[in-house]
Short mmCIF file of C-alpha atoms in Angstrom, two decimals:
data_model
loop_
_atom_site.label_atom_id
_atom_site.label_comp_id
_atom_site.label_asym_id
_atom_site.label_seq_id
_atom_site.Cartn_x
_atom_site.Cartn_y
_atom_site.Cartn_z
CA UNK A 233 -33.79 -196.13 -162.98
CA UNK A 234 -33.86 -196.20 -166.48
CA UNK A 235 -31.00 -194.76 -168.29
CA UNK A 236 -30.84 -192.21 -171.21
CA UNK A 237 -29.57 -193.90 -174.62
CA UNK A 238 -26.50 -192.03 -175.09
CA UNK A 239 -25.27 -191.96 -179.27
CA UNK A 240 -22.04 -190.48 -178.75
CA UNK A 241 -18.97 -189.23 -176.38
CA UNK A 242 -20.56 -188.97 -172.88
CA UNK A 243 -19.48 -187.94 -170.10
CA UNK A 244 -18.91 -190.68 -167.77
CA UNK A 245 -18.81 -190.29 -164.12
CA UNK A 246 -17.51 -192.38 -161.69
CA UNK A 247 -18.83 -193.78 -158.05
CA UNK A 248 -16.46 -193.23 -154.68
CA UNK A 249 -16.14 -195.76 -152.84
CA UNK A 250 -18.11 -194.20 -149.84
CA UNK A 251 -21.38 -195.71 -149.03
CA UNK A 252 -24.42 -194.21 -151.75
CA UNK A 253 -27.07 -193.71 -148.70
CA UNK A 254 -24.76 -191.86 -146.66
CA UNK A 255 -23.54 -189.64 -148.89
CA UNK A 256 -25.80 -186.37 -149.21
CA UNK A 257 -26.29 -184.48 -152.46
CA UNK A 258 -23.93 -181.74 -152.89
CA UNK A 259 -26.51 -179.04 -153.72
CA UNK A 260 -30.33 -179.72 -152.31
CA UNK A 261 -32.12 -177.93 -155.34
CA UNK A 262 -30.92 -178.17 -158.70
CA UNK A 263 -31.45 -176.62 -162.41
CA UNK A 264 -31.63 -178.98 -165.37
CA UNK A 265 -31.34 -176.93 -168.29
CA UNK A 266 -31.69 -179.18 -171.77
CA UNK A 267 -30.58 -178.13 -174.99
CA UNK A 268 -31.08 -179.44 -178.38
CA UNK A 269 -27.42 -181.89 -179.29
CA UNK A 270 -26.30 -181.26 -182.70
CA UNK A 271 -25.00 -184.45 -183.98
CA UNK A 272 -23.35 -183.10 -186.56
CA UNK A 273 -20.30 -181.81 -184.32
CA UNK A 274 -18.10 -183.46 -182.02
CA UNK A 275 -19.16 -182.16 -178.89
CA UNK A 276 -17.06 -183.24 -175.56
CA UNK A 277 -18.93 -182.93 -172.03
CA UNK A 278 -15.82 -181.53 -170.84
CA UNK A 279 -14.64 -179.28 -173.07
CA UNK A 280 -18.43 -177.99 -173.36
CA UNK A 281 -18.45 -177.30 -169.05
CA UNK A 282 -15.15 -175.69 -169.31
CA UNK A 283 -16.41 -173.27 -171.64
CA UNK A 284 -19.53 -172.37 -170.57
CA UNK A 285 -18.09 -172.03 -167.05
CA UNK A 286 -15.78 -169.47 -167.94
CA UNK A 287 -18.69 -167.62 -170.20
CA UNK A 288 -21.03 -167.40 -167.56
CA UNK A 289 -18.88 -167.53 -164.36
CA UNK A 290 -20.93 -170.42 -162.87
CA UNK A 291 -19.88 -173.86 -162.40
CA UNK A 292 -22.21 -177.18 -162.77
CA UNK A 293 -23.14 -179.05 -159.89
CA UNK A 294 -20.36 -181.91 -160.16
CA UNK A 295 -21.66 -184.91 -157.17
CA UNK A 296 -20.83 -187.87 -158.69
CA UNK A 297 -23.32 -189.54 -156.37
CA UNK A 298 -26.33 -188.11 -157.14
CA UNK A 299 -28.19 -187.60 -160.20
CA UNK A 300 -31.34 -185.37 -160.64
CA UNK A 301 -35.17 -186.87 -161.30
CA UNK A 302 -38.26 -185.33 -161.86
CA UNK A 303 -39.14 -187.04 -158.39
CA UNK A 304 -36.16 -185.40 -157.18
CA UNK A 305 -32.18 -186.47 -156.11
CA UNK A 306 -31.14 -190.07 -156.43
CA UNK A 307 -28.09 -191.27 -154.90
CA UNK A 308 -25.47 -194.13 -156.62
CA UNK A 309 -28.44 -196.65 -155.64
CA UNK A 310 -31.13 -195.29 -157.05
CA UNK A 311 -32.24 -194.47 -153.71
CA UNK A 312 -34.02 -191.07 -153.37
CA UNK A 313 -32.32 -188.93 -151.22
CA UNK A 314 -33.82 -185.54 -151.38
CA UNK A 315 -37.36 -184.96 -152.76
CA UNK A 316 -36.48 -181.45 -153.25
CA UNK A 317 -37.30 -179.48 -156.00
CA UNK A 318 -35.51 -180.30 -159.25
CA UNK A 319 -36.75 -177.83 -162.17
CA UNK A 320 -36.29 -177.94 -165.68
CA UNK A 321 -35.48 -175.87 -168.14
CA UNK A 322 -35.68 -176.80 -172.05
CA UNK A 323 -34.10 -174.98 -174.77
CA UNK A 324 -37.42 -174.04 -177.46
CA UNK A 325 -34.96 -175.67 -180.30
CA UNK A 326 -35.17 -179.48 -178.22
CA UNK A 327 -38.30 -180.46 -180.64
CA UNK A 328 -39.64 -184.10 -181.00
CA UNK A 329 -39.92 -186.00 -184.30
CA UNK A 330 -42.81 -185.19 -185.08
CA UNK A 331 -41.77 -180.92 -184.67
CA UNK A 332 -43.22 -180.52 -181.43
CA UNK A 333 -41.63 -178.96 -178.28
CA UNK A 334 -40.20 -181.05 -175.73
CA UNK A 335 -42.01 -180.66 -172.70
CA UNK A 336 -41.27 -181.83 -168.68
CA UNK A 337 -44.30 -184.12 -169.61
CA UNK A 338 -42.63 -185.71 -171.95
CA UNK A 339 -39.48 -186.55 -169.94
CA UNK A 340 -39.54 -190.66 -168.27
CA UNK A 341 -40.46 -189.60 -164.42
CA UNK A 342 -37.61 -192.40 -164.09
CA UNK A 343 -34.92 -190.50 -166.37
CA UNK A 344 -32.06 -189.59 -164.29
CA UNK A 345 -29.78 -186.65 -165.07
CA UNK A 346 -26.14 -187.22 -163.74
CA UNK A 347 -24.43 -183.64 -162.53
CA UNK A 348 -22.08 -181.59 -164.66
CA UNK A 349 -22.97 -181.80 -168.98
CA UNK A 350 -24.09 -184.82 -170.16
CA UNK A 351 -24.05 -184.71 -174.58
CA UNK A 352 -26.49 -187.34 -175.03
CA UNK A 353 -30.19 -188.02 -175.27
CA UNK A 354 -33.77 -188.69 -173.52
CA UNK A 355 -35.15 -191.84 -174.40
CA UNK A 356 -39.16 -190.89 -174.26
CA UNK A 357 -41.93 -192.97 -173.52
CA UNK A 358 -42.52 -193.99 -176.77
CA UNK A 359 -38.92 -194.88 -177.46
CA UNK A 360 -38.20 -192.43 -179.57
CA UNK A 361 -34.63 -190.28 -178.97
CA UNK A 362 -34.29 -186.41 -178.31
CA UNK A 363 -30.54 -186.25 -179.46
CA UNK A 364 -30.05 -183.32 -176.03
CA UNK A 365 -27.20 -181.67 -174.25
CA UNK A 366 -28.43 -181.46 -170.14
CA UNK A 367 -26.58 -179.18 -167.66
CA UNK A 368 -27.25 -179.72 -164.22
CA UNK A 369 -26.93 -176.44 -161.93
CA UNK A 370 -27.45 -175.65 -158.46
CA UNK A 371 -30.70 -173.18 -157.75
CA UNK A 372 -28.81 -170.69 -156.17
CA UNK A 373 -27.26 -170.31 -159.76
CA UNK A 374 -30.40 -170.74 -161.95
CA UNK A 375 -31.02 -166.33 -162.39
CA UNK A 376 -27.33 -165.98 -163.53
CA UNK A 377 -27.59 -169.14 -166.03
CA UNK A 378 -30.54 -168.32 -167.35
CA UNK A 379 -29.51 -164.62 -168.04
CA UNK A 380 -26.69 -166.02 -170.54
CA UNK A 381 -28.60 -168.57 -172.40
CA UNK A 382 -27.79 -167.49 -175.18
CA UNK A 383 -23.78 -167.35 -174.57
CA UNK A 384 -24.33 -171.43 -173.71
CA UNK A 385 -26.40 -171.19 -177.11
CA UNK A 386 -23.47 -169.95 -178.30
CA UNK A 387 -21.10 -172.06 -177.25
CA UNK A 388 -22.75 -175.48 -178.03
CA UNK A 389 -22.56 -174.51 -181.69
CA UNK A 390 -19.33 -174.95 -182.22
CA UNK A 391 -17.60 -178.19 -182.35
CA UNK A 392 -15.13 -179.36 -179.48
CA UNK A 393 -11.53 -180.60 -180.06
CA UNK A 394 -11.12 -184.22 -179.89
CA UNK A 395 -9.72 -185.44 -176.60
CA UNK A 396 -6.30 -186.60 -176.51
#
């Protein structure tokens, strides 16, 4: 799988020590949701999930085994696990270079999306960057996200404290 150039703080996540293949994605259909990064701010996966969590009362999908693909769920091996359905949704502000909108098209059918916030970027096709923020949530939770975009909006304005 290739894997998203990431310019800043990320959030790293880390693999148990239970076999990949046996371990089964902790939520069968999930929600990417990708929002334009403003690299201009400090902006901490952590303190980001905390917040929005609390907003919105919904938490991320956090299975540090699995990451979400336009073919569907991956586990630790890059094995595909689930060929469920794994939708995207992308902000209207996450343009390209040249000022167009970033489309599902657009995204590497090889990018993987780990679970939780990730305050990185999508490395296209073309190589070019799409500085992003990417949310991963369950589908059971996709009406109640999507009814508070604009709180997350909100939220991923501001600038994060530096961790200690």
């Amino acid at each position: 799988m290739a894997v998203a150039i990431l310019s800043s703080f990320i959030a790293i996540q880390s693999i148990v020590n239970a076999p990949a293949a046996a371990q089964a994605p902790a939520a069968n259909n999930v929600v990417v949701y990708i929002f334009k990064r403003d690299t201009s701010k400090f902006q901490w996966a952590g303190d980001l999930e905390s917040k929005v969590s609390a907003a919105i009362g919904v938490n991320t999908v956090k299975d540090k085994n699995t990451g979400a693909s336009k073919a569907g769920i991956y586990d630790a091996s890059d094995k595909l696990v689930d060929g469920a359905s794994v939708q995207f949704v992308i902000d209207p502000s996450v343009t390209k270079a040249d000022g167009t909108l970033l489309t599902v098209a657009d995204i590497p059918n090889d990018m993987a999306f780990g679970n939780g916030v990730t305050v990185g970027g999508i490395q296209l096709a073309n190589g070019e960057i799409v500085d992003t923020i990417h949310f991963v949530f369950s589908s059971a939770d996709a009406a109640t996200v999507t009814a508070n975009l604009e709180k997350i909006r909100q939220i991923l304005a501001t600038e994060s404290p530096v961790p200690q």
